[in-house]
Every structure is written in C-alpha cells, then in structure tokens.
Coordinates of C-alpha atoms in Angstrom, one line a residue:
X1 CA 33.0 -7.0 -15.0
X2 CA 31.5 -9.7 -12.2
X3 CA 31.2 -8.9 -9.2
X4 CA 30.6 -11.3 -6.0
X5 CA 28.2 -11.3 -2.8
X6 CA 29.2 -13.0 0.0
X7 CA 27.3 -13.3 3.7
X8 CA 27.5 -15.2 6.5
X9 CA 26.1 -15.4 9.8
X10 CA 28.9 -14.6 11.7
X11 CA 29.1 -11.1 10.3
X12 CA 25.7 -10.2 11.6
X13 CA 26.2 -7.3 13.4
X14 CA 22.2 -7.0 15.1
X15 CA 19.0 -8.9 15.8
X16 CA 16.4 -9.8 13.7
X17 CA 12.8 -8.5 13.8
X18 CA 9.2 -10.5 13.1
X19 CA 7.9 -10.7 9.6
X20 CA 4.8 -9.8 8.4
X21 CA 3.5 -11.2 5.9
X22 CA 0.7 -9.2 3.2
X23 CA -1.2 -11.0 -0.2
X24 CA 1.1 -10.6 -3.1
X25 CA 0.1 -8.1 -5.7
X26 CA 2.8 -8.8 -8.2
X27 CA 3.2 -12.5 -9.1
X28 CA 6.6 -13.5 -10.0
X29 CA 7.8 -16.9 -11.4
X30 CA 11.1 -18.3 -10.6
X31 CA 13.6 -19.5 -13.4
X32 CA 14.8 -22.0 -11.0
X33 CA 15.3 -23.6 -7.4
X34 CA 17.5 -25.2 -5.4
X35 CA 16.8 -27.5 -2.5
X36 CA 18.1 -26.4 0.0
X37 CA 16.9 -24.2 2.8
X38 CA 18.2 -21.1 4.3
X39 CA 21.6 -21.0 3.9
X40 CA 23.8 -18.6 5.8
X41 CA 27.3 -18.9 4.4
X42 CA 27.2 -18.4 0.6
X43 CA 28.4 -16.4 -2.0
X44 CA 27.0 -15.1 -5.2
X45 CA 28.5 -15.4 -8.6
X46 CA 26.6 -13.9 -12.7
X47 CA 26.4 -17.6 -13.3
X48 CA 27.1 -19.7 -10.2
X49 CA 25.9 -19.8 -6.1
X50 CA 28.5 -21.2 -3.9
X51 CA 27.1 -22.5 -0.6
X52 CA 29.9 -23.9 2.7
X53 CA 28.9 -26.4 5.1
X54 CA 30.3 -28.3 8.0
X55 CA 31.9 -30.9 4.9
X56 CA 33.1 -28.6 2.5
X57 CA 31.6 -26.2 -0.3
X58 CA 29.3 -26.9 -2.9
X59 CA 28.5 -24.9 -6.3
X60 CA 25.3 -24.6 -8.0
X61 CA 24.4 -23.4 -11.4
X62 CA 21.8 -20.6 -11.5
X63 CA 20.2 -21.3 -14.7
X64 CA 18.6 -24.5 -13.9
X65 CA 19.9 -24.8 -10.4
X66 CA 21.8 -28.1 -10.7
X67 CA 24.6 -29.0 -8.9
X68 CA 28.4 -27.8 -10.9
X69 CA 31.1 -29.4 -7.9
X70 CA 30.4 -31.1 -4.2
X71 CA 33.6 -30.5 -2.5
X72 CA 34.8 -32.0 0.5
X73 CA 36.5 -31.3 3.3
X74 CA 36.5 -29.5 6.6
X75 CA 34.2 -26.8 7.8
X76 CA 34.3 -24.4 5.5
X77 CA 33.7 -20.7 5.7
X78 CA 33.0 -18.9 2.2
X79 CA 34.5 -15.5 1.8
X80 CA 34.6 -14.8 -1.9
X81 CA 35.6 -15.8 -5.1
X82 CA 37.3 -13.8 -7.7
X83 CA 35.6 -12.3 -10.6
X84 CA 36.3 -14.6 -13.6
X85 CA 35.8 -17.4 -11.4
X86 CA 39.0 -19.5 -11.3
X87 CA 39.6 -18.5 -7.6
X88 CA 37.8 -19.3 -4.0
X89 CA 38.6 -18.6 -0.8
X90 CA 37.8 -20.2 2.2
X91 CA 37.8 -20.2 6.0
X92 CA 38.8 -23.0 7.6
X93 CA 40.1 -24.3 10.6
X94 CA 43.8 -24.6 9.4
X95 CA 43.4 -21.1 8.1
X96 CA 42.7 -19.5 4.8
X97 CA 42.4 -22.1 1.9
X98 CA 42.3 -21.3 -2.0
X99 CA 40.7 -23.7 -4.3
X100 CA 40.7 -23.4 -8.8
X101 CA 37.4 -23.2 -10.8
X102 CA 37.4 -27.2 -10.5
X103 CA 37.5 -27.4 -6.9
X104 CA 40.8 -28.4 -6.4
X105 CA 42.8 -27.3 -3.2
X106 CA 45.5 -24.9 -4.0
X107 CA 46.8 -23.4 -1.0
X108 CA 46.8 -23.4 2.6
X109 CA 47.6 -20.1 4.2
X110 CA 48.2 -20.1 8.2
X111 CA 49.7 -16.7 8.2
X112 CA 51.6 -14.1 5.6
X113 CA 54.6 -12.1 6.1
X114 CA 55.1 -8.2 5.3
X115 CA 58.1 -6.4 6.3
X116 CA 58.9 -7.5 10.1
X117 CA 55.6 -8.0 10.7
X118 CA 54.1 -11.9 10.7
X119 CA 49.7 -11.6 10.2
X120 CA 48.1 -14.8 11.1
X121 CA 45.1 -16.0 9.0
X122 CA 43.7 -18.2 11.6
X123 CA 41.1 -15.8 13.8
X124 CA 37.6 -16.9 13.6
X125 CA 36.7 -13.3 12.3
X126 CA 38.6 -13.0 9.7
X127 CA 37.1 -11.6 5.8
X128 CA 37.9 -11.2 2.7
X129 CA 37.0 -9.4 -0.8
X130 CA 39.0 -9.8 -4.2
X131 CA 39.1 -6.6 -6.0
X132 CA 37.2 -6.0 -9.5
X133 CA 39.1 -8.5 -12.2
X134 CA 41.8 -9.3 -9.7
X135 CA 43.5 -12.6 -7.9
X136 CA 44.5 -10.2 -4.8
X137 CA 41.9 -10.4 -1.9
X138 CA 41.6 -7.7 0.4
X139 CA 41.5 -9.4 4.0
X140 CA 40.0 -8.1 6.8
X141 CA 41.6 -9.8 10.1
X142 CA 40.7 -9.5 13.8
X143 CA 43.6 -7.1 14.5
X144 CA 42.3 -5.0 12.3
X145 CA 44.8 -5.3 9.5
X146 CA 43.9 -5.0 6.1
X147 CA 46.1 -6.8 3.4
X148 CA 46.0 -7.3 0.1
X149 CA 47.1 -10.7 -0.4
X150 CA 47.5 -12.0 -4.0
X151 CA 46.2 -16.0 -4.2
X152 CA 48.0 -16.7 -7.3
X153 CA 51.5 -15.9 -6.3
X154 CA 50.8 -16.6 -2.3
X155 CA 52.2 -12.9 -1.2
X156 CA 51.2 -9.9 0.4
X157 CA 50.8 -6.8 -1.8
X158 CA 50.2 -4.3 0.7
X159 CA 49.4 -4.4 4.6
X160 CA 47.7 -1.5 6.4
X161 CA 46.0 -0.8 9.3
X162 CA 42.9 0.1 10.5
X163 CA 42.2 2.2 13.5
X164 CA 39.4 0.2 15.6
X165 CA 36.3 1.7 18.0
X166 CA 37.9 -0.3 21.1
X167 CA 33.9 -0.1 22.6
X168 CA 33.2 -2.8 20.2
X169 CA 34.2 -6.1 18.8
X170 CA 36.4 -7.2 16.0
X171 CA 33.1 -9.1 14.8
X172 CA 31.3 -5.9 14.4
X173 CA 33.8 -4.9 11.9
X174 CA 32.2 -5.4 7.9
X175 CA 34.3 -5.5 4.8
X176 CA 33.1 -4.6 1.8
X177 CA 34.8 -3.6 -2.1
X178 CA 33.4 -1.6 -4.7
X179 CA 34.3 -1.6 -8.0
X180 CA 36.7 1.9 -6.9
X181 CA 36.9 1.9 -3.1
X182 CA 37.1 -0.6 0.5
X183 CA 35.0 0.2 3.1
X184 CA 35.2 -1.1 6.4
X185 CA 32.4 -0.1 8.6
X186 CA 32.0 -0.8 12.5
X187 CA 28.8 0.6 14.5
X188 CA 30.4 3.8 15.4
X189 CA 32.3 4.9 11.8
X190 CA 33.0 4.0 8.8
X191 CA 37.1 4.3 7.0
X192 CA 36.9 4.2 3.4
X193 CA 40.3 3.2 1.3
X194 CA 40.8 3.3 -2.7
X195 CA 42.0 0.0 -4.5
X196 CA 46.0 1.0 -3.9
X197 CA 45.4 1.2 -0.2
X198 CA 45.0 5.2 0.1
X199 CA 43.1 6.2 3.1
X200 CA 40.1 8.4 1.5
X201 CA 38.1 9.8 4.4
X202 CA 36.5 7.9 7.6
X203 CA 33.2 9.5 8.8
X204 CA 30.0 9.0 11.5
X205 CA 26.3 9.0 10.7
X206 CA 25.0 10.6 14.2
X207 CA 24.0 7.1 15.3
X208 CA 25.1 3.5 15.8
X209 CA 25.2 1.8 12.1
X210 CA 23.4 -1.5 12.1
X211 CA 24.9 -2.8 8.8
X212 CA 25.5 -1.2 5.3
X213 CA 26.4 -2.1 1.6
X214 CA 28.2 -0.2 -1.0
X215 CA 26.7 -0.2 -5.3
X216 CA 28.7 -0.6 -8.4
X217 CA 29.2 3.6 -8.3
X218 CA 31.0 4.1 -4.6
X219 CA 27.6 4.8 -3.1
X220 CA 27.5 4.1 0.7
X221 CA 24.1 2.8 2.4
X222 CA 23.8 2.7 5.9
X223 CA 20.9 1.4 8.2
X224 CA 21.1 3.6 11.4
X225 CA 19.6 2.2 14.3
X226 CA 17.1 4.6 14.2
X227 CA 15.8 3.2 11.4
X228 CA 17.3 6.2 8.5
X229 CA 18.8 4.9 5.1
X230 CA 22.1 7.0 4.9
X231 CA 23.1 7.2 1.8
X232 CA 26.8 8.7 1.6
X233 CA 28.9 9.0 -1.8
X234 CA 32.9 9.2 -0.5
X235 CA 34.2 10.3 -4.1
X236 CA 31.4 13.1 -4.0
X237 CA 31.5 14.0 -0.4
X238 CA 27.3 14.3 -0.6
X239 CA 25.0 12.5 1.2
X240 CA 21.1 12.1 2.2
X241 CA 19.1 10.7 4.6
X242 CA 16.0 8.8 4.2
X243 CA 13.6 8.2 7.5
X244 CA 12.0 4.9 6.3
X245 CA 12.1 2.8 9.3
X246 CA 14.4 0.3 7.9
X247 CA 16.4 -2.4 10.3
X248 CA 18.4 -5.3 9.9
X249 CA 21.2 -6.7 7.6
X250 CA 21.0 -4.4 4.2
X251 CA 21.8 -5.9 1.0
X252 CA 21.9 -3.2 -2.0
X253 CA 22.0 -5.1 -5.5
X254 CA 25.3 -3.9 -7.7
X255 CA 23.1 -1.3 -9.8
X256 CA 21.2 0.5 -6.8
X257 CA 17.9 -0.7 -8.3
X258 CA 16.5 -2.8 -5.1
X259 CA 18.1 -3.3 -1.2
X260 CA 17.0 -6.3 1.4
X261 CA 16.8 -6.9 4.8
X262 CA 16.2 -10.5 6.5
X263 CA 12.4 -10.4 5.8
X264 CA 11.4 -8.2 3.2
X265 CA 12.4 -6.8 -0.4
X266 CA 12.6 -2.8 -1.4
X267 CA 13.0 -0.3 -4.0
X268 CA 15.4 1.7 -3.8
X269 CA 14.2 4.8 -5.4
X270 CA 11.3 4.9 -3.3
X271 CA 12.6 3.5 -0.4
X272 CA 9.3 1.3 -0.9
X273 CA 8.8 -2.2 0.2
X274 CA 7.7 -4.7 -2.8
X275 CA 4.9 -6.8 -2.4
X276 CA 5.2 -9.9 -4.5
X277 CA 4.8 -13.6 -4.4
X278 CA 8.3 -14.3 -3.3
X279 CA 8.7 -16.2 -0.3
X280 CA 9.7 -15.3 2.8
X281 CA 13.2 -14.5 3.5
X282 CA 16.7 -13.0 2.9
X283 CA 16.7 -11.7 -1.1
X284 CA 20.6 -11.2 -2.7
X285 CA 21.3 -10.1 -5.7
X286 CA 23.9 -11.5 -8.6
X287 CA 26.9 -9.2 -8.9
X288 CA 25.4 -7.5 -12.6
X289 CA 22.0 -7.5 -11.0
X290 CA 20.2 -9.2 -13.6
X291 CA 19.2 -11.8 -11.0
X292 CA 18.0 -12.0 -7.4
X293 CA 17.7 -15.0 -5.5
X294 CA 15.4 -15.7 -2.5
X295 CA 16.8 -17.7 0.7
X296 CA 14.3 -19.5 2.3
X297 CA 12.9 -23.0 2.6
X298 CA 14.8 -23.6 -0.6
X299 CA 16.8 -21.0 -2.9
X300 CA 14.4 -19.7 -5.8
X301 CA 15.9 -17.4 -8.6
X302 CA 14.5 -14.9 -10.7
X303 CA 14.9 -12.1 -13.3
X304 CA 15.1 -9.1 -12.1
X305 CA 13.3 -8.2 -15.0
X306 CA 10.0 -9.8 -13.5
X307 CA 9.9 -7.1 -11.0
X308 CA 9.3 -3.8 -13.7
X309 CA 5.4 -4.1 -12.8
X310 CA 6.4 -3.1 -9.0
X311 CA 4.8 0.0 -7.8
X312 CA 6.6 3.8 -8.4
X313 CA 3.8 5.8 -7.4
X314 CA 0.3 6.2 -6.5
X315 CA -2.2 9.4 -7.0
X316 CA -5.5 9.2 -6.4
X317 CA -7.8 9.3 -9.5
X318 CA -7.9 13.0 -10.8
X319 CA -11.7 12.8 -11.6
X320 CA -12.6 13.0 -8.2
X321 CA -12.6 16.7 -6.9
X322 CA -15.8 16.6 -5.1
X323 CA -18.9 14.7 -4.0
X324 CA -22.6 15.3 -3.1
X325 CA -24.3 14.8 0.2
X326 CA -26.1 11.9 0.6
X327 CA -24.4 10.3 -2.3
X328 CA -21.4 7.6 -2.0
X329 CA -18.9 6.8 -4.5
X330 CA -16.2 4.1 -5.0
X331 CA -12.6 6.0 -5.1
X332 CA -10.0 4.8 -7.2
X333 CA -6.2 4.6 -7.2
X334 CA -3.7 5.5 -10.2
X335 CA -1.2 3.2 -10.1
X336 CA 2.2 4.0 -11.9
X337 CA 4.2 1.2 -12.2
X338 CA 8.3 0.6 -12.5
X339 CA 8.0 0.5 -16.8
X340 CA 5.6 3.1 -17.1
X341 CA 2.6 1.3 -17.6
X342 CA -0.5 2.9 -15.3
X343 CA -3.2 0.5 -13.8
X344 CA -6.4 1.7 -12.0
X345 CA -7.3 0.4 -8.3
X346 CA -10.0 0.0 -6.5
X347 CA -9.5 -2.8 -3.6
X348 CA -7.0 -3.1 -1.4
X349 CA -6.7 0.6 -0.7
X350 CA -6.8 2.1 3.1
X351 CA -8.7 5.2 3.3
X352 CA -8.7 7.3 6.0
X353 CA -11.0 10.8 6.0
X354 CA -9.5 13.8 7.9
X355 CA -13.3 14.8 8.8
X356 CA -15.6 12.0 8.8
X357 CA -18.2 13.8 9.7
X358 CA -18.3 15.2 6.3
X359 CA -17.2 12.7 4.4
X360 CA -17.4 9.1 5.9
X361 CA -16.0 5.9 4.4
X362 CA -17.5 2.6 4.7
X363 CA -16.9 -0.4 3.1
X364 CA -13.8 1.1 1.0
X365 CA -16.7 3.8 -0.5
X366 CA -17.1 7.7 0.6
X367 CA -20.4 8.5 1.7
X368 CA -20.7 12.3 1.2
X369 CA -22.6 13.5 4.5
X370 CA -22.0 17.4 5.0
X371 CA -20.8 19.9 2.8
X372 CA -17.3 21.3 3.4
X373 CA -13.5 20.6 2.9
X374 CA -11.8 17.4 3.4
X375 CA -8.1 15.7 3.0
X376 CA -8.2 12.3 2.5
X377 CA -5.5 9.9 3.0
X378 CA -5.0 6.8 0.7
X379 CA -2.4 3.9 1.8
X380 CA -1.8 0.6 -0.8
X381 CA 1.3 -1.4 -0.1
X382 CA 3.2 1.5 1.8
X383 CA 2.8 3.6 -1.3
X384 CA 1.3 6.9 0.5
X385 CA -0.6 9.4 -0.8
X386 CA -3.1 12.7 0.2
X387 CA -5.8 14.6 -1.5
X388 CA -8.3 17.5 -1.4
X389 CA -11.7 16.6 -1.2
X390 CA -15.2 18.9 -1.4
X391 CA -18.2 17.7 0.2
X392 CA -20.6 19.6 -1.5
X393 CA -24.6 20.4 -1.4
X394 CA -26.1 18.5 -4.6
X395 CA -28.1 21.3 -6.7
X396 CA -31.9 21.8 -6.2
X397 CA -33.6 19.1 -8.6
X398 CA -36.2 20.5 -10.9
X399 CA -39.9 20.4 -10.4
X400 CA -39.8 17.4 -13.1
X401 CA -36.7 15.5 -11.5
X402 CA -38.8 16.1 -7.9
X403 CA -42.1 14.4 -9.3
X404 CA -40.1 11.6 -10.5
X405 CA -38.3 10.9 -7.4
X406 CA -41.6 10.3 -6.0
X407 CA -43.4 8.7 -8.5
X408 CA -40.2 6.2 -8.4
X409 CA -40.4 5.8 -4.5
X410 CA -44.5 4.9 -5.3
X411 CA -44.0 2.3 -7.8
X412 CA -41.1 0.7 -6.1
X413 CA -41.6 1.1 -2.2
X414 CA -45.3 2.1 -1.6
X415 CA -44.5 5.2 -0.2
X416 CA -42.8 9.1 -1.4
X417 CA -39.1 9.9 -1.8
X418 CA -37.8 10.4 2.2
X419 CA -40.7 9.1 3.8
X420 CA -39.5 6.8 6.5
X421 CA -42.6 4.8 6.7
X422 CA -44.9 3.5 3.6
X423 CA -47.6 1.7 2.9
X424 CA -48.5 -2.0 5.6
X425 CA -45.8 0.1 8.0
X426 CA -47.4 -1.1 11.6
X427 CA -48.7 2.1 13.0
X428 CA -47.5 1.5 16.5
X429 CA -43.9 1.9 14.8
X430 CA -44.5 5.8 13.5
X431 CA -43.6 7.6 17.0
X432 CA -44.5 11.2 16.1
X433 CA -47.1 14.2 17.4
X434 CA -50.5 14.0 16.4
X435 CA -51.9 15.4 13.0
X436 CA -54.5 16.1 11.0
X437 CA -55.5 16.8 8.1
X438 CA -59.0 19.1 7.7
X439 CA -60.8 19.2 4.3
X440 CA -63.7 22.2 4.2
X441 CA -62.8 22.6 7.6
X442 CA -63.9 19.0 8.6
X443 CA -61.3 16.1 9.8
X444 CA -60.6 14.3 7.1
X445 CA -57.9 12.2 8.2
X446 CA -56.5 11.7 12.0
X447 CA -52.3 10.6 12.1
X448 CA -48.9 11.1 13.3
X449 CA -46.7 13.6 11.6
X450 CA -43.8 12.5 11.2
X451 CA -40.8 15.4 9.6
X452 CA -43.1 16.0 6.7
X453 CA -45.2 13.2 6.3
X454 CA -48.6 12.3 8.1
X455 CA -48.9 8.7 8.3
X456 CA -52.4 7.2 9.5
X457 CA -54.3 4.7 10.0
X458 CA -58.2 4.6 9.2
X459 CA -60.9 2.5 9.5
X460 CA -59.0 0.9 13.0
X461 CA -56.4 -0.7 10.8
X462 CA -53.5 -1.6 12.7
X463 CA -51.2 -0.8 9.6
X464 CA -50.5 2.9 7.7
X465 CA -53.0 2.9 5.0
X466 CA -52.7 7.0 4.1
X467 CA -49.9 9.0 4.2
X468 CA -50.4 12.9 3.3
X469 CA -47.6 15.7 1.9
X470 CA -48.4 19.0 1.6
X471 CA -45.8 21.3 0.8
X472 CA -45.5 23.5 3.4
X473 CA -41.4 22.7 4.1
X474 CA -40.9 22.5 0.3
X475 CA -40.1 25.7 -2.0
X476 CA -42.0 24.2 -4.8
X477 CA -44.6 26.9 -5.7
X478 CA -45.2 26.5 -9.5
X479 CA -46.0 23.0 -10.5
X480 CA -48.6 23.2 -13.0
X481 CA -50.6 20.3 -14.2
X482 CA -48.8 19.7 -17.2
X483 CA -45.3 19.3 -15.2
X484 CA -47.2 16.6 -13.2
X485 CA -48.5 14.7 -16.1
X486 CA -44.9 14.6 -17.5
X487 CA -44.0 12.2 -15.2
X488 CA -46.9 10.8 -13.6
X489 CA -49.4 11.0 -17.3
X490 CA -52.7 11.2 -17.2
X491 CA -54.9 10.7 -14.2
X492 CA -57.4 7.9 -13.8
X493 CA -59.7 10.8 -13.0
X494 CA -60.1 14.3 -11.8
X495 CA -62.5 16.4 -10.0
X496 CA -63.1 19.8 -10.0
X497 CA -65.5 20.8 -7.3
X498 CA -65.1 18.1 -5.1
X499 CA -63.3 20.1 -2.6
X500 CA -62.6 24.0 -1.6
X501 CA -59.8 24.0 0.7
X502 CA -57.7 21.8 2.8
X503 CA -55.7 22.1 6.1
X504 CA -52.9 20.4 7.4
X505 CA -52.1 20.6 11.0
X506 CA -49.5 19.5 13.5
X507 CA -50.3 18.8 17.3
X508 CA -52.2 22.2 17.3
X509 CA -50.0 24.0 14.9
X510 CA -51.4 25.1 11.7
X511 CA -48.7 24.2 9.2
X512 CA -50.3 24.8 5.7
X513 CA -53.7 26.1 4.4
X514 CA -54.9 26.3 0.6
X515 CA -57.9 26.9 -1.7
X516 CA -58.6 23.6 -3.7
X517 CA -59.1 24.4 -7.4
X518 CA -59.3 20.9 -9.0
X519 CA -57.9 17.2 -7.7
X520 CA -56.5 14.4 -9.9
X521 CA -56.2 10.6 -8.7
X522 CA -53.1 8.2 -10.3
X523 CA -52.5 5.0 -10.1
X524 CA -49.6 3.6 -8.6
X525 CA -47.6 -0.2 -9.6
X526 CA -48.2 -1.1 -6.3
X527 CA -51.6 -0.8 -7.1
X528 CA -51.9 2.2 -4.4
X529 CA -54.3 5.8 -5.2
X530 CA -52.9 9.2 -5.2
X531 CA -55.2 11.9 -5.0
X532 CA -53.1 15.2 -5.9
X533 CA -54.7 19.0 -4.9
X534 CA -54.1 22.1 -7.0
X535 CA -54.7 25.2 -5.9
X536 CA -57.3 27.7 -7.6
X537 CA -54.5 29.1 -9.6
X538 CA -53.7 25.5 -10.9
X539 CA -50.5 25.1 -8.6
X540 CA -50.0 21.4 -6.7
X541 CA -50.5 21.5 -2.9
X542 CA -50.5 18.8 -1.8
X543 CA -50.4 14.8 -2.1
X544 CA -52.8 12.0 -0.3
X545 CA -51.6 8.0 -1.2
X546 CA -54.0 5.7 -0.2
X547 CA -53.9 2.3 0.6
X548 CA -57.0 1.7 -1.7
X549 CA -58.8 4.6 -3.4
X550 CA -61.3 6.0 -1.0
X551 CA -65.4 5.3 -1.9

C-alpha cells in the first residue's frame, strides 16, 4: 500500500536552529538528483516527487530524476495525492483543485455542502490527507472542521468537528493519516480519530508540542519543546519518553526506521544522529521507506539501504582493563553497526578521564601516571559510552630485564635508564647538591647529585664527562657477575685488587658504603667506559660511565 508525504512551509509550527556541520563517516551515493534547490511545498510519492510553485505543479520521477508533467497554472499549494496515483490535490486561490495522473484539471471545489451546514474550501490554512487506497481526502480547514471529502464523486462523506485550543492559531493545527488513524495535533493536545470518523482519545504531553509525525503502525512522535521525543501508541494506550534534545519540524519515515528535523538525520532506535555524506538539509522519506530524499541545494535520492553501515552501538575495546604507570597506550572503539558487521576505531574518538591525574590523555592516547581507579568516558558521533579503568603499578623487572634497561639507555643515549642528564650534558644545566664519590677513602670524583645519579665534570670540562650509580635507593642486592654478563657479555677487562672500598656521599650525607671485591670495565656503542664494582661477596654495587676510560 503507498503512502504519501506532504510539507509545506506554511505548516511550520516553530523556528529553526543553526546547523552544525561534522566530517562524514558513512559515505553514501545518491541514485539520482534533481535541480532544484530547497523546495518547501512538495509531496512524496514510491515512484514520483511532486513539487508546487507560484505557476503550477511539476512531477519528477525518482529513479533517474527526470521530469514526468510541468503543469501550469496558478499558485499552487500541494496537499497530497492519493495512493495509486491517479489523484492530486491542490491549494489554490479559487479553492481546492483536483487534477488525474496526466495533469489534467478535474475539479474546482470553492466550498462543499453537508447537512445545513455550507464548509468553504478557500482559507489559506486549509490541509488535506487521502486515506490508505482511497479517493476520499480527509480536510483539515481553518474552522476546525474535518471532512472527508471524496474527489471522484465531488461529495462529502462525513463532516466533524474538532474542538480547537483558542490560545493558538488555526495555523498551528497539523493533519496527519496513518494507515488506521487521523491525528490532528496543535501545541497544547493532540485528538486522534479512526478512518470512519470515531473520536479515539485526545491527550497532552506535559509541554507545548513543536511538531510531530505518525508511522505505518499508529505510533505517535512528538517533539516537546523541551527537547523529549514522545512517543505515544493511541491503539495501545502506552507511551515513552526519550530526553534527546531534539527540536524542529520531525519527519518519521513510514517504517519507524529513521526521523528528520530541518538540519540533521537520526535513527530512530537510538535516537542517534547519522553522520554521513548527505548534504545539508531537510531529509523525507518515500511512503514504503525504501527511499529518502535530501532537500537542499538540489534534491538527491538514495536507498535507504545505503545507510545499514550507520552506527547501533559503541563499547570500548574489551582488552583494555588496565594500564601501567608510565606507560601510554592507544584506546580503541568497537563499533557495531546497523547490519551487524563490527569495525574497530581509533581516531575520531573524544576521551575524557574522570581522574586525570591517574590516567591522563594526550593526543587521543592514555598515559598511565598513578595507580588507582578510573571511569573513562568515550564520545564518537553522539554514540556515548563509559568504562572502568585500573591504573596500575607495573611489576618489579628482573635483575636481567634491569641490566638491560641500562645497557639500552648506554648504547642509545649515552647515559642509564632515568638519568635526566648523560653524557656532553653542559654541567651548568645539572642544578643539584654537591656529591662525591670517595674510593679508599680518597675523592675520587667531585659532582652534583642529582635523584640518584652523580653527574660531574673532571678535568675543568665544561660538559658531564662521568656519571656514577650506586645502589643505595635500589633493592637490587644479588646481582652476580654472571647476570651482568647476560646482558652486558664479557668485559674488556677486570681488576681484582684495584680497589677496597668505595663511598658515595651527598652534600655531607653518607648515602652508601661498600667493600670492593673485583671491578669489570664494558664498552659502550657510544664508544663510552663503564667500570662496574662488586662487592667481596661478588654482588654489583655500583656503576661509573665515563666519557673516555680513565688512564
């Protein structure tokens, strides 16, 4: 069974708001255009658009957008046009005027008598629906009257009438048919009627209606001026309310699949908007919602079909229950779309942390910084969604995995894993108390210590040419020799009385005395000496890097 859509600007019932625009994430192709550019007195057929003008009406064919009949005549006011086709009515200044399938005038209708009353056709606000697979139009006229008025035998069927909010307009009346009921709908209520005429129930939302549009299956959507999407089945009596912060002119396709305002193109599951290549503008639907159609510098229709990759849902990737300190990872999105299919995200995502002192996020990455719990809140074209988060401590490395931290940090940046200074560093840059460092009770080496690194400066070099690490701060008690040459190798050379004990010291603090049993030198790739000091037990103490190795 067709249905028709039919708008125009004089039933606008509110203002308009700004558009926004965002970058398209789903790309959809249109099966055809038409030029011409934002209509606003139209109505929408399975297989044809029908457009009025200031000179007549004129009928395009969706498929390939060419035009079917041009047809003349005086201002003309679209209201609808019966389901098989063969019937249009207009608006125009004589009154109501019929045309056939060809475009051929039929009637003109000034006014229509029922009973003892005379109804004139000739207000400016009058409307007009035909019902499902029917020549009788239900007419809407500024008195408030509805009849049913059948155009291929020029009579009335039935006249009733409609109690009107007196605090409003006649213009702020809407008409609209469903394939069971008639709903006329003001700001302050809304009367519903079956087919026959019967009066069904009339009803209030709480709150001035902006506009509202009824699907295939009697269900009722109302924009409140609040911003809800009522949704209100008369045949049911149940309803629900959506806070979604929705204005503007609704348009629901037939099915219940997608709704519209003036700017901006929604799902109506999730009440989501759909960002997509379509231009900007007002988006209808065909009355077996296999088509839309976008109004806006020129008419473009599409499949509705080309819109099963818009969003359903997003979660945030399951893998990710927690993170280590100092460590950042790239979050990701799951994204379920309208057929099923799932997709992974990564850009495009806002990311807000509840605690960003625990876990921070920079660049669209989370930077892990102190341990505890976090919710994190993820945003990708309106889709919302939040998540539990751990920040946690990462565990202890091993003896090995700490060696090769450092031995990394040698080779690549001349200096040890932390150290905030290596190697050529100007010394005037390490602000820090003094230190020193006392082999056999003699000065060895004069520096700064800095945390737990001495940086220095011999021979009156202007740049750090030693830095020294004793472990002190570190609970690293049993590396053995053989742990070192794991990830160091061999040494270049060792020596086993060289030295008997070492000191380190910080302004006149004594931070760390040992026994020296044996010390090995390495090699670094940036061509750097390390001296390393064991203990009489065989333990490493301590680490000296050297600029050059020492004569």
């Amino acid at each position: 069974m067709k249905r028709w859509l039919r708008m125009t600007g004089l039933l606008i019932l509110f203002s308009l708001f700004s558009y926004s625009t965002a970058e398209a994430a789903l790309v959809v192709e249109p099966t055809s255009s038409i030029e011409v550019g934002n209509p606003t007195n139209y109505v929408v057929g399975n297989e044809h658009l029908y457009i009025g003008g200031e000179d007549g009406y004129r009928t395009y064919q969706l498929s390939d957008g060419s035009l079917v009949h041009d047809v003349k005549g005086q201002a003309t006011d679209l209201l609808d046009v019966s389901d098989d086709g063969e019937w249009v009515l207009t608006k125009q200044p004589a009154g109501l005027v019929t045309y056939d399938a060809e475009g051929m005038e039929r009637h003109i209708i000034e006014e229509a008598k029922w009973e003892h009353m005379t109804i004139s056709f000739k207000d400016d606000q009058v409307q007009a629906r035909f019902l499902p697979g029917s020549s009788i139009a239900v007419i809407l006229t500024e008195s408030s009257d509805l009849v049913w008025y059948d155009v291929a035998t020029n009579e009335v069927k039935k006249q009733a009438f409609i109690g009107r909010d007196e605090r409003y307009d006649p213009q702020n009346q809407t008409l609209r048919v469903s394939k069971q009921l008639i709903a006329v709908g003001e700001k302050s209520k809304m009367s519903i009627y079956t087919h026959e005429g019967k009066w069904v129930s009339s009803f209030g939302i709480g709150d001035l209606i902006e506009s509202f549009d009824v699907t295939d299956d009697n269900l009722l959507v109302m924009v409140s001026a609040d911003g809800g999407l009522n949704e209100h089945n008369p045949i049911t009596k149940t309803g629900f309310l959506r806070e979604i912060g929705i204005h503007g002119n609704i348009v629901v396709s037939p099915n219940g699949t997608f709704f519209s305002n003036e700017t901006s193109l929604y799902d109506f599951k999730t009440g989501k908007r759909i960002y997509s290549s379509i231009q900007p503008g007002r988006v209808v639907f065909t009355p077996d919602s296999t088509r839309f159609i976008s109004l806006g510098k020129r008419i473009e229709i599409y499949h509705t079909s080309s819109l099963d990759k818009r969003i359903r849902s997003i979660a945030v990737n399951s893998e990710l229950k927690r993170i280590e300190t100092d460590t950042k990872i790239r979050p990701s999105l799951i994204v379920t779309r309208a057929d099923g299919t799932k997709e992974t995200i990564t850009e495009g995502v806002a990311w807000t942390s509840t605690a960003p002192e625990r876990l921070a996020i920079e660049k669209g990455m989370f930077v892990g910084k102190q341990s505890g719990p976090v919710v994190v809140n993820a945003t990708y074209e309106d889709h919302t969604t939040l998540f539990h988060l751990k920040v946690v401590e990462p565990p202890p490395l091993t003896d090995l995995e700490w060696l090769k931290a450092h031995k990394k940090a040698l080779d690549q940046h001349g200096s040890f894993d932390g150290a905030d200074h290596k190697i050529g560093t100007l010394y005037a840059k390490v602000k820090a108390p003094a230190g020193k460092l006392l082999i056999d009770k003699k000065i060895a080496t004069r520096g700064k210590y800095h945390h737990d690194f001495m940086y220095a400066a011999t021979n009156r070099s202007k740049k750090v040419n030693e830095i020294v690490l004793s472990f002190w701060n570190y609970k690293r008690p049993n590396i053995t020799e053989s742990v070192v040459q794991r990830a160091f190798g061999k040494p270049t050379q060792t020596w086993t009385k060289k030295s008997k004990s070492f000191e380190t010291i910080r302004g006149s603090k004594s931070w760390e005395k040992r026994s020296v049993g044996k010390i090995a030198a390495y090699r670094t790739k940036q061509k750097h000496t390390v001296w390393m000091y064991y203990d009489t037990s065989g333990k490493l103490r301590m680490f000296r890097l050297f600029e050059s190795a020492p004569k």
